[in-house]
Amino acid sequence: LWMRGGYKITIAGDSRIADSLKAIYSKTGARSFDAEIMEKVYGRPVEVHAVSFEDAPEEKELSNPLGRNLDGCRIGFDLGGSDRKCAATIDGKVVFTEEIPWDPYFQKDPSWHKAGINDTLKRAAAHLPRVDAIGGSSAGVYVDNMVRIASLFRGVSKEDFDNHVKGMFLELKKEWGDIPFDVVNDGEVTALAGSMEMNDNSVLGVSMGTSMAGGLLAAFFVPV
């Protein structure tokens, strides 16, 4: 479950195993923590279903395509536990970089985080004639730019997280004119950067900072 992810578990051929897993992944079961994490990621409680062996669902592999675009005026940023970093590039050439110390873990006000992120973006934008796209990374789980799990916001209450943090990067995207704006896990960005640097695919990236993250990239492209 941790390796593949998902909220729906289907057991084919033995309903007794399904019944046992239902109890294990219940709110009072031995794996209640795992179930809680998956519910945060997928926005739905973990389900366990029993079907006949003949009705076992077919395996599906999902992937998230990430661009390799360097053209135009772009901003890249990374949000860590001890500092936030940014870079401004023009057609792939770095024209500005900066690291700003911050301490986000125990800040309760989501607007504090958002103001810090926006400050970093504006500092980078000041070195560009325009901004064509923005890409960011941070520890946690991000789905379609929605924050599902992120240690940066551990000091924020659940209510404020749901109301002000989950959609924070969607709000920032609008504030920056609805230009391409993507935020993903920092391990995934590391894998993508390694793939681009080596001009190869099937790359495992490991990002080591205040926390450690891993990402696997299996890009289907022909190296040139």
XYZ file of N, CA, C and O in Angstrom, residues 40-42 62-66 136 140-149 165-173 181-185 188:
136
model
N -5.931 10.959 3.697
C -5.493 12.328 3.442
C -5.041 12.494 1.993
O -5.318 13.504 1.360
N -4.337 11.485 1.475
C -3.816 11.559 0.113
C -4.942 11.540 -0.908
O -4.970 12.337 -1.858
N -5.904 10.630 -0.727
C -6.936 10.411 -1.737
C -8.274 11.064 -1.414
O -9.185 11.059 -2.247
N -0.304 4.018 -13.177
C -0.538 5.433 -13.456
C 0.777 6.191 -13.350
O 1.631 5.870 -12.536
N 0.937 7.197 -14.167
C 2.140 8.020 -14.124
C 1.752 9.487 -14.237
O 0.660 9.822 -14.696
N 2.653 10.334 -13.820
C 2.434 11.768 -13.876
C 3.512 12.395 -14.758
O 4.668 12.505 -14.337
N 3.188 12.774 -15.985
C 4.207 13.342 -16.872
C 4.686 14.702 -16.384
O 3.886 15.552 -16.008
N 5.999 14.892 -16.374
C 6.584 16.158 -15.980
C 7.360 16.723 -17.157
O 8.067 15.999 -17.859
N 7.683 24.302 -8.635
C 8.136 24.226 -7.254
C 8.204 22.811 -6.736
O 7.611 21.882 -7.300
N 6.439 16.127 0.822
C 5.017 15.874 1.020
C 4.358 15.282 -0.201
O 5.009 14.885 -1.161
N 3.048 15.250 -0.153
C 2.246 14.702 -1.242
C 1.432 15.820 -1.857
O 0.644 16.494 -1.172
N 1.621 16.029 -3.156
C 0.912 17.067 -3.897
C 0.219 16.413 -5.086
O 0.864 15.716 -5.869
N -1.071 16.610 -5.199
C -1.857 16.016 -6.271
C -2.549 17.135 -7.033
O -3.397 17.841 -6.477
N -2.184 17.298 -8.295
C -2.752 18.380 -9.118
C -2.641 19.728 -8.409
O -3.586 20.520 -8.368
N -1.468 19.976 -7.837
C -1.166 21.224 -7.129
C -1.928 21.384 -5.820
O -1.856 22.440 -5.186
N -2.652 20.363 -5.420
C -3.334 20.397 -4.133
C -2.421 19.792 -3.071
O -1.821 18.736 -3.281
N -2.312 20.468 -1.932
C -1.494 19.959 -0.831
C -2.302 18.918 -0.072
O -3.349 19.227 0.493
N -1.807 17.689 -0.067
C -2.511 16.623 0.662
C -1.811 16.328 1.994
O -2.458 16.202 3.025
N -0.489 16.195 1.944
C 0.307 15.990 3.163
C 1.580 16.807 3.005
O 2.254 16.714 1.981
N -4.755 25.827 3.220
C -3.487 25.258 2.755
C -3.670 24.360 1.536
O -2.899 24.452 0.573
N -4.679 23.515 1.546
C -4.865 22.562 0.449
C -4.835 23.239 -0.916
O -4.208 22.749 -1.854
N -5.517 24.346 -1.046
C -5.593 25.021 -2.339
C -4.663 26.214 -2.468
O -4.831 27.033 -3.380
N -3.658 26.311 -1.604
C -2.786 27.485 -1.593
C -2.085 27.712 -2.925
O -2.007 28.843 -3.428
N -1.586 26.652 -3.551
C -0.842 26.820 -4.797
C -1.773 27.067 -5.984
O -1.359 27.654 -6.985
N -3.019 26.656 -5.868
C -3.998 27.016 -6.892
C -4.300 28.511 -6.808
O -4.470 29.174 -7.840
N -4.356 29.034 -5.584
C -4.558 30.474 -5.411
C -3.369 31.258 -5.961
O -3.534 32.272 -6.641
N -2.161 30.765 -5.684
C -0.963 31.435 -6.179
C -0.911 31.412 -7.699
O -0.502 32.392 -8.331
N -1.338 30.304 -8.267
C -1.373 30.205 -9.735
C -2.258 31.308 -10.322
O -1.882 31.974 -11.304
N 1.941 26.471 -13.604
C 2.421 26.540 -12.228
C 2.247 25.152 -11.627
O 1.126 24.713 -11.381
N 3.343 24.450 -11.405
C 3.277 23.079 -10.908
C 4.139 22.918 -9.666
O 5.272 23.403 -9.610
N 3.585 22.208 -8.678
C 4.319 21.881 -7.459
C 4.252 20.369 -7.254
O 3.165 19.783 -7.308
N 5.411 19.749 -7.054
C 5.467 18.303 -6.857
C 6.430 17.984 -5.716
O 7.130 18.860 -5.198
N 6.479 16.727 -5.355
C 7.369 16.256 -4.299
C 8.825 16.482 -4.684
O 9.208 16.316 -5.841
N 10.643 13.679 -6.519
C 10.304 13.569 -7.941
C 11.094 14.588 -8.768
O 11.568 14.284 -9.870
